[in-house]
PDB file of C-alpha atoms and ligand atoms in Angstrom:
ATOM      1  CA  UNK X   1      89.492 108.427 177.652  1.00 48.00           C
ATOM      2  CA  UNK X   2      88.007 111.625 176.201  1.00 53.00           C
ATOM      3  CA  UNK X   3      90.820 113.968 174.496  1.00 65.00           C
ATOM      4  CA  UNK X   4      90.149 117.268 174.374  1.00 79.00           C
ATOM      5  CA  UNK X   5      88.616 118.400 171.051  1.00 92.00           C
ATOM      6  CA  UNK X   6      88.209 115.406 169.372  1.00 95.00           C
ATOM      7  CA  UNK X   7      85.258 115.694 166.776  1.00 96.00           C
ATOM      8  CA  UNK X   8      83.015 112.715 165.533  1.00 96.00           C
ATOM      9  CA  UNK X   9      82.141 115.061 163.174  1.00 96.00           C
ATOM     10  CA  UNK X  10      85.930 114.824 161.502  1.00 97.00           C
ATOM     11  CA  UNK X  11      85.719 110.975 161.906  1.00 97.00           C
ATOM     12  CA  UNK X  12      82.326 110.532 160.079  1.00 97.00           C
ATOM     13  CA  UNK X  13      83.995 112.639 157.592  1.00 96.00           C
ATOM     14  CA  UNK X  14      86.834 109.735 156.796  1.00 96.00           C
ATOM     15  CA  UNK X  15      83.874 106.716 157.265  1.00 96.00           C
ATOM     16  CA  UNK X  16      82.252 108.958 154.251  1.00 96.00           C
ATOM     17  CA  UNK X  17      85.229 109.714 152.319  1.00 96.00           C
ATOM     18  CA  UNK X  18      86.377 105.974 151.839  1.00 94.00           C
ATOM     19  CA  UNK X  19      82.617 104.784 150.838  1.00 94.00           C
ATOM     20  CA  UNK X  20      82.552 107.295 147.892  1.00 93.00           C
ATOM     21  CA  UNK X  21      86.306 106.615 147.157  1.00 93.00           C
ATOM     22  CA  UNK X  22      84.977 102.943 146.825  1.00 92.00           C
ATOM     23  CA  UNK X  23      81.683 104.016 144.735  1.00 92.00           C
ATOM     24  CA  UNK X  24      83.915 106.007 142.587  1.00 90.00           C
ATOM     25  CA  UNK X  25      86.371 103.111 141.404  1.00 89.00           C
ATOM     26  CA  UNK X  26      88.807 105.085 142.623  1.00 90.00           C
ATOM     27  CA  UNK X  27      90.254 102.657 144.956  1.00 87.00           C
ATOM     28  CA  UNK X  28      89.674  98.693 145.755  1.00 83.00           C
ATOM     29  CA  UNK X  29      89.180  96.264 148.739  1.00 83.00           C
ATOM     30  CA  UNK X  30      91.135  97.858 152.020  1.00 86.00           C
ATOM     31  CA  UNK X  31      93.919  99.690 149.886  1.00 90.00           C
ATOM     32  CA  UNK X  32      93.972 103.588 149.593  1.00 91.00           C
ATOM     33  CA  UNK X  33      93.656 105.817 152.190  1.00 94.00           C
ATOM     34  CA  UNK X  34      92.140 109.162 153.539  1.00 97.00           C
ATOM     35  CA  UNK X  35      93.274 112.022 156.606  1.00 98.00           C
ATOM     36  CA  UNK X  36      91.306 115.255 157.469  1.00 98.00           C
ATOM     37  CA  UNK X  37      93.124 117.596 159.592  1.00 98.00           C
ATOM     38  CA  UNK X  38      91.017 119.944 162.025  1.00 97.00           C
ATOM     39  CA  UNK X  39      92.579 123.373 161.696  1.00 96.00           C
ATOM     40  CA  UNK X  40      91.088 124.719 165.170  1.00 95.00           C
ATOM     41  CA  UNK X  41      92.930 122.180 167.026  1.00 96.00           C
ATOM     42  CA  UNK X  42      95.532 120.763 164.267  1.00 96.00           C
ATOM     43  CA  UNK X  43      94.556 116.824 165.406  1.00 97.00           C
ATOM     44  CA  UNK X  44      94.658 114.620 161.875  1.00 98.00           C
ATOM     45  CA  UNK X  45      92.315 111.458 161.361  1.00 98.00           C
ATOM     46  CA  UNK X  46      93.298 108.886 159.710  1.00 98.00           C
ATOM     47  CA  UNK X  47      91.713 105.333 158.085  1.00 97.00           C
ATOM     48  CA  UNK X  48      92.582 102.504 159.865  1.00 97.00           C
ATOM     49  CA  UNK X  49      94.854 100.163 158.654  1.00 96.00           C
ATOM     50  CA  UNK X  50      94.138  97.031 156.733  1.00 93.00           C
ATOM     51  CA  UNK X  51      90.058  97.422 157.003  1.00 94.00           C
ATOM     52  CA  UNK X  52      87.775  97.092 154.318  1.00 93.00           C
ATOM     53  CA  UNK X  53      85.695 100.548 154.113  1.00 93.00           C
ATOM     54  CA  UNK X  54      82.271  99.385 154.012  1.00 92.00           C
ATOM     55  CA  UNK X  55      83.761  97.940 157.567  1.00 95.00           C
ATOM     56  CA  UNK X  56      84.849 101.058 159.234  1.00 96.00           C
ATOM     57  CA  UNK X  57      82.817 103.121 161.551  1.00 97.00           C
ATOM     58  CA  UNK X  58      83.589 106.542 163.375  1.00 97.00           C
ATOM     59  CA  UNK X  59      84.851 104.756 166.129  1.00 97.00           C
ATOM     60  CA  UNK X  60      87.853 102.695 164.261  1.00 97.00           C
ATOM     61  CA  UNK X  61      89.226 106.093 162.772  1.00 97.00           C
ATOM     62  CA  UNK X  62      92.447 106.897 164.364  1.00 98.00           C
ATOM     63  CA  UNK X  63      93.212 110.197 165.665  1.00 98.00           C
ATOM     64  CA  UNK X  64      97.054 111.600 165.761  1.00 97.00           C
ATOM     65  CA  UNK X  65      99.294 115.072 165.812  1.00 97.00           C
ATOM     66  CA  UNK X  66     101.764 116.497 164.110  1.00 97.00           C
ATOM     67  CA  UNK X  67     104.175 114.834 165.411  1.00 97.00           C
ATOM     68  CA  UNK X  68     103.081 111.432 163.927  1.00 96.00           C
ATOM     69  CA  UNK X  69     102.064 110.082 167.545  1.00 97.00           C
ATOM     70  CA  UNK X  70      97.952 108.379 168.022  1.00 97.00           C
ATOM     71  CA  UNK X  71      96.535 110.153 170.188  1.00 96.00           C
ATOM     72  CA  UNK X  72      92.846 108.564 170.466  1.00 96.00           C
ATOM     73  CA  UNK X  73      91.694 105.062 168.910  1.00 95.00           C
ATOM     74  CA  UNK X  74      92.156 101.751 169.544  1.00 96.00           C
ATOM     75  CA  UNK X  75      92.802 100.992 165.669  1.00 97.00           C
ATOM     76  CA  UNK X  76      96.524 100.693 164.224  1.00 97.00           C
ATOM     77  CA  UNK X  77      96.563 103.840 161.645  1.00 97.00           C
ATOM     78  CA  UNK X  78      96.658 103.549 157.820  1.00 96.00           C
ATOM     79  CA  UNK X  79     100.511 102.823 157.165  1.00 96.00           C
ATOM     80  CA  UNK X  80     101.094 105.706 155.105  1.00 96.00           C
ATOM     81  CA  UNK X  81     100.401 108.078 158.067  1.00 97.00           C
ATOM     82  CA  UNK X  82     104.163 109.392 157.489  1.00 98.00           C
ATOM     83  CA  UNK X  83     103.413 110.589 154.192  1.00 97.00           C
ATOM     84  CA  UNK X  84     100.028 112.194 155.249  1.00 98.00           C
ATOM     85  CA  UNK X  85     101.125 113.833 158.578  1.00 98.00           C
ATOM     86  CA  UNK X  86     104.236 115.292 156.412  1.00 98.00           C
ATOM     87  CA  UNK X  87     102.057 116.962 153.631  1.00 98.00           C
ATOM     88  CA  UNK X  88     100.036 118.059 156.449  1.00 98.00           C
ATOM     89  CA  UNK X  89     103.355 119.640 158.275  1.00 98.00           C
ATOM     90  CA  UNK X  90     105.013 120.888 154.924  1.00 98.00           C
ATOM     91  CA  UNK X  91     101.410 122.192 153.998  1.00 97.00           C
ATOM     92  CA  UNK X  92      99.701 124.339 155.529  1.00 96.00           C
ATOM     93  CA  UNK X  93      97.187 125.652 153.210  1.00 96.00           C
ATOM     94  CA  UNK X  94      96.080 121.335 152.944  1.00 98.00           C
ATOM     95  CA  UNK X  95      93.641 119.925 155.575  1.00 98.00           C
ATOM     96  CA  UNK X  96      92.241 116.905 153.649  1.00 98.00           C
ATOM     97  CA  UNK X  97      94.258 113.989 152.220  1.00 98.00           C
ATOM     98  CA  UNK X  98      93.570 111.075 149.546  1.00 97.00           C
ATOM     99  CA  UNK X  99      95.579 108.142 148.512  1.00 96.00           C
ATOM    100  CA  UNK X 100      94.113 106.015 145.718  1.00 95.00           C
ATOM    101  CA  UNK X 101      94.959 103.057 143.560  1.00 93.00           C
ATOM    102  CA  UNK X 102      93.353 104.101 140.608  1.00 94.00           C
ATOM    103  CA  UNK X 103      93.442 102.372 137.138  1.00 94.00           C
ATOM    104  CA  UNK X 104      94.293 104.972 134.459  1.00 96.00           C
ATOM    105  CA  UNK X 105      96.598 107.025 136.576  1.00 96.00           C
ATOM    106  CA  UNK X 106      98.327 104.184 137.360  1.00 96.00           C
ATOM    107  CA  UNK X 107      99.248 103.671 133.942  1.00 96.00           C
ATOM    108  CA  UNK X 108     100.649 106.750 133.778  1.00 97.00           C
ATOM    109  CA  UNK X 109     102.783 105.979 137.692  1.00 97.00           C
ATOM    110  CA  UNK X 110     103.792 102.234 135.974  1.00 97.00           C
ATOM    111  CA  UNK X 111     105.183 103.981 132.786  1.00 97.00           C
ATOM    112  CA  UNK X 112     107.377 106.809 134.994  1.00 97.00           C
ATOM    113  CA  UNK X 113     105.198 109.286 132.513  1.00 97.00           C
ATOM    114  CA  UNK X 114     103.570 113.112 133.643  1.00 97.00           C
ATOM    115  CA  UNK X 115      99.724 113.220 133.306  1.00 97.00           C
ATOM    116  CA  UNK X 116     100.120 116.699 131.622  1.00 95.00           C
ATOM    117  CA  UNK X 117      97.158 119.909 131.718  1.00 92.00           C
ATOM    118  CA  UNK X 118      94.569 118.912 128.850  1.00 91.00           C
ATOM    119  CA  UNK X 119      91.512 119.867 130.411  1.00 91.00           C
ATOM    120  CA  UNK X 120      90.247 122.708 132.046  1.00 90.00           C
ATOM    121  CA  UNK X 121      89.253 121.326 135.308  1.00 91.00           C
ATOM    122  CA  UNK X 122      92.480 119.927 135.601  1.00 94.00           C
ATOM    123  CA  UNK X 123      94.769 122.907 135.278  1.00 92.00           C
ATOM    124  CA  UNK X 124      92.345 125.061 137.488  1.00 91.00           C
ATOM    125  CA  UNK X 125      92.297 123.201 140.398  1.00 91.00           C
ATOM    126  CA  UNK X 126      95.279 120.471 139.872  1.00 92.00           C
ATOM    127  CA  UNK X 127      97.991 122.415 138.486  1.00 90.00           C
ATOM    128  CA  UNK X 128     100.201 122.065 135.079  1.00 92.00           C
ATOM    129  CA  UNK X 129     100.588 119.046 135.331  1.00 95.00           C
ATOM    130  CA  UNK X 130     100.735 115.738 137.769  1.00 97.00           C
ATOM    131  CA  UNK X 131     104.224 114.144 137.683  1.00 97.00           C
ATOM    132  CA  UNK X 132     106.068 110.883 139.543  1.00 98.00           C
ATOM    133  CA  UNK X 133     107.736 111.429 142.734  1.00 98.00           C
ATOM    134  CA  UNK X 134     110.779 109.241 143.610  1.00 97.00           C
ATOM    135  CA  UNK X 135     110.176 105.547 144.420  1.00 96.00           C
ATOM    136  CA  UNK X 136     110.485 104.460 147.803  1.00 95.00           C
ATOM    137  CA  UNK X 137     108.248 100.954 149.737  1.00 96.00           C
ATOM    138  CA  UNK X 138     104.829 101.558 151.204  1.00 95.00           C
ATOM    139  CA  UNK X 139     105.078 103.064 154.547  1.00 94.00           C
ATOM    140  CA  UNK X 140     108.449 103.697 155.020  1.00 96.00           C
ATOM    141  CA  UNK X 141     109.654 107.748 156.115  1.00 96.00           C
ATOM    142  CA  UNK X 142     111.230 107.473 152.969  1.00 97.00           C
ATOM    143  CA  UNK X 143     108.240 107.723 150.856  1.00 97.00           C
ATOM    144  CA  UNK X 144     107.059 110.564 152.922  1.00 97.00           C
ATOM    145  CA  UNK X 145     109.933 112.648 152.203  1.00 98.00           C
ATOM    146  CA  UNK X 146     109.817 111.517 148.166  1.00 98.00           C
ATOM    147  CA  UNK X 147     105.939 112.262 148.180  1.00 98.00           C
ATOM    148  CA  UNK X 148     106.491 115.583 149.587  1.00 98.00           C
ATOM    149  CA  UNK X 149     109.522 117.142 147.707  1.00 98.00           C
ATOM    150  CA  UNK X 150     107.304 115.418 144.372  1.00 97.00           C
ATOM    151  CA  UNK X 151     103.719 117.356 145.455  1.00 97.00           C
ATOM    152  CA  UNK X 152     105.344 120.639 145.759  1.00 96.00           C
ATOM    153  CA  UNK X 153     103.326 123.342 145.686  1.00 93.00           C
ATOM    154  CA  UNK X 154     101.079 121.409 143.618  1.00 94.00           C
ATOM    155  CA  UNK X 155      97.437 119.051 144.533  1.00 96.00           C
ATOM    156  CA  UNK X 156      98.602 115.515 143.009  1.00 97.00           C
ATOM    157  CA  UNK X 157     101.334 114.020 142.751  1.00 98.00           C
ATOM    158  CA  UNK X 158     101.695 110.005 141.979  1.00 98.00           C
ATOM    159  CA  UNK X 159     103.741 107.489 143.622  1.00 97.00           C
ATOM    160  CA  UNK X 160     105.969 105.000 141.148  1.00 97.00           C
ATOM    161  CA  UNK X 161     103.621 101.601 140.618  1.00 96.00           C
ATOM    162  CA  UNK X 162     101.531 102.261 143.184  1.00 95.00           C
ATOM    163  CA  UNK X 163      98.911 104.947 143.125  1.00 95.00           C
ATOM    164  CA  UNK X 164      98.217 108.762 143.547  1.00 97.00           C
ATOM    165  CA  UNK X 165      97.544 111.094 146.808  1.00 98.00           C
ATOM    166  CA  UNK X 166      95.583 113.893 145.756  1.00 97.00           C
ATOM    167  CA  UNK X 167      95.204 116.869 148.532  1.00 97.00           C
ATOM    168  CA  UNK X 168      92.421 119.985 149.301  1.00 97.00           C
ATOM    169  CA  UNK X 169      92.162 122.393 151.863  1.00 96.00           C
ATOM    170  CA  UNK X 170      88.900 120.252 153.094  1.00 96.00           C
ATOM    171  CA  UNK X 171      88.111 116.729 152.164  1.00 96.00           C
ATOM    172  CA  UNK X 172      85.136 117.577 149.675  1.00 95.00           C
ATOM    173  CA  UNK X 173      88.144 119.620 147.555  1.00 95.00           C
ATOM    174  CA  UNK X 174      90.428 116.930 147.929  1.00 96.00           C
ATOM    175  CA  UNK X 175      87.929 113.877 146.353  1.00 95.00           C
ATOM    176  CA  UNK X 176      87.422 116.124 143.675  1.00 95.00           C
ATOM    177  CA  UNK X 177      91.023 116.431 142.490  1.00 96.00           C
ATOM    178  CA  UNK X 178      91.165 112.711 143.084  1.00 95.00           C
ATOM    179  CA  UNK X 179      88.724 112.274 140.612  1.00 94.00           C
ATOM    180  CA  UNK X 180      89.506 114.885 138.126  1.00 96.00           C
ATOM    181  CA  UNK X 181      93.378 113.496 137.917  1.00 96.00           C
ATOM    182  CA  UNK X 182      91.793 110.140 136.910  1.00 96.00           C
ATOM    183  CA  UNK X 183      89.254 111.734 134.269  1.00 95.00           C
ATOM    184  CA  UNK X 184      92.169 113.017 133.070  1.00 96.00           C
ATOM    185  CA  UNK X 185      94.680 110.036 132.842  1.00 97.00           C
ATOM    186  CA  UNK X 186      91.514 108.188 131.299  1.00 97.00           C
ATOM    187  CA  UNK X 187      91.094 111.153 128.728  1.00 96.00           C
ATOM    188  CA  UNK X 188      94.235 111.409 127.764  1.00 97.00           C
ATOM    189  CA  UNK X 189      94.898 107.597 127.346  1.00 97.00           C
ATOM    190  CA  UNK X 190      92.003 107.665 124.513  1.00 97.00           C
ATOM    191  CA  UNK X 191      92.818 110.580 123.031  1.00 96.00           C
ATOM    192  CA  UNK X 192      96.354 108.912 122.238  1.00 96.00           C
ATOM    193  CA  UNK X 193      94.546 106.596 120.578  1.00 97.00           C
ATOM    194  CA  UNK X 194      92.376 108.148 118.563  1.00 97.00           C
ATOM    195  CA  UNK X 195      95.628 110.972 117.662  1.00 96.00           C
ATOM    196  CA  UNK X 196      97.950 113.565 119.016  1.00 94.00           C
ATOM    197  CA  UNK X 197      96.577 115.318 122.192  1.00 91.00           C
ATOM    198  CA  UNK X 198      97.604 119.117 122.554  1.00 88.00           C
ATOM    199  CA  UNK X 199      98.576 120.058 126.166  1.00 87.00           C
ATOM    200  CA  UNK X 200      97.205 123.897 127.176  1.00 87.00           C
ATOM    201  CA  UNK X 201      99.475 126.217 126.632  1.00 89.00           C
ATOM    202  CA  UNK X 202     101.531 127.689 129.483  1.00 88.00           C
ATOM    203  CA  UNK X 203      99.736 130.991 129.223  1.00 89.00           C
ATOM    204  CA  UNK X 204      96.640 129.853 129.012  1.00 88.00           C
ATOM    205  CA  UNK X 205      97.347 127.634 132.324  1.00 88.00           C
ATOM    206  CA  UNK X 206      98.136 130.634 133.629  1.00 87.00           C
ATOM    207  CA  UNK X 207      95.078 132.576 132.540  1.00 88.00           C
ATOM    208  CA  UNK X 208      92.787 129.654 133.659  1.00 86.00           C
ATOM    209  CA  UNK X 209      94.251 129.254 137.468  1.00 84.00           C
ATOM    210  CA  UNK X 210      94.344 133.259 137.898  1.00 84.00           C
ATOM    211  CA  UNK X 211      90.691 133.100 136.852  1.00 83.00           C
ATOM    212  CA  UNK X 212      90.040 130.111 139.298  1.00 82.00           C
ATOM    213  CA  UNK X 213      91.689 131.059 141.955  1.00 81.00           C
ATOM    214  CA  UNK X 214      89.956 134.758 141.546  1.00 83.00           C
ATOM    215  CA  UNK X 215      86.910 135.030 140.162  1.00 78.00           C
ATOM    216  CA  UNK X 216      85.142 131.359 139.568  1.00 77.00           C
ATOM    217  CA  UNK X 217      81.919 130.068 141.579  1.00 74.00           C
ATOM    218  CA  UNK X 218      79.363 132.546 143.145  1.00 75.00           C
ATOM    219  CA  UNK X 219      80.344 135.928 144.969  1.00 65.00           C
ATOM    220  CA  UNK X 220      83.140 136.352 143.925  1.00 56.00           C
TER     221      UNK X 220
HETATM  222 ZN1   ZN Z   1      98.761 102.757 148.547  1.00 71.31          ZN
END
């Protein structure tokens, strides 16, 4: 059955997106997860559940709406679609969603401890930090509601002993927080042992995201 609107495009997109997630060490074997949501028709794909990514092709990804039903795909979704469909619903301005199981972040989500804003890259395009959101199983509605009140207005946020779910307004934006919250777990891990890392100041946070949200990159 064709749907209406339904783009291979968006579905090649999530294929991709796991392979580099993969390549990156950001995530092992089938665990992790990734959504893009299209924002001319508001349909969400989603990884299918349980499949190793070098597996998956276009055609396993699992398209569903906002209101958490499948509408195309013969694949059981990834079984955090709860907490992905209610990022998507809570925000707007996020079309591209990553769950990882990263290493260095996760020491950071074992120890209940904030990955706080000592890089640049970070605090431009993560926020002031990257804190724990309340514990709750894998999967469960529960979980979606704790990862949601703990992202706030924010583009990380990690889940208790289990991993992180970085978010973008398109999936290219949402790898690359992904990857800068783990640089920065891993840099600030070192720098504890080699001394006393100094977190950016709160004005200077400031300064930095005015200037990245304003002026950074090319024509602007
Ligand atoms: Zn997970």
């Amino acid at each position: 059955m064709e749907t209406k609107g339904i783009k291979q495009e968006y579905k090649q997109r999530i294929v991709d997106t796991g392979n580099k997630m993969v390549s990156l060490g950001l995530t092992v074997g089938t665990w992790g997860n990734v959504s893009v949501r299209d924002p001319e028709t508001d349909l969400i794909y989603i990884k299918p559940s349980g499949m190793p990514y070098h597996e998956i092709t276009a055609d396993d990804v699992v398209v569903m709406n906002s209101k958490m039903e499948i509408v195309e795909g013969h694949r059981k979704p990834s079984i955090e679609f709860h907490f992905h469909i209610a990022i998507m619903n809570a925000r707007k301005d996020v079309n591209a969603i990553i769950h990882t199981h990263p290493i260095y972040s996760s020491a950071f989500s074992v120890t209940r401890q904030d990955i706080p804003g000592i890089s640049e890259d970070f605090v431009q395009i993560v926020g002031d930090k990257v804190t724990n959101c309340k514990y709750s199983l894998p999967g469960t509605p529960e979980l979606a509601v704790n990862v949601v009140e703990g992202l706030g207005d924010r583009n990380a946020v990690m889940i208790p002993n289990h991993g992180t779910v970085c978010v973008g307004s398109d999936i290219e934006g949402a790898l690359k927080i992904c990857h800068v919250v783990e640089k920065s777990a891993h840099i600030y891990i070192l720098a504890k042992i080699l001394g006393t890392p100094e977190v950016i100041s709160d004005s200077d946070m400031d300064a930095m995201q005015f200037f990245a949200r304003n002026y950074y990159g090319q024509g602007k």
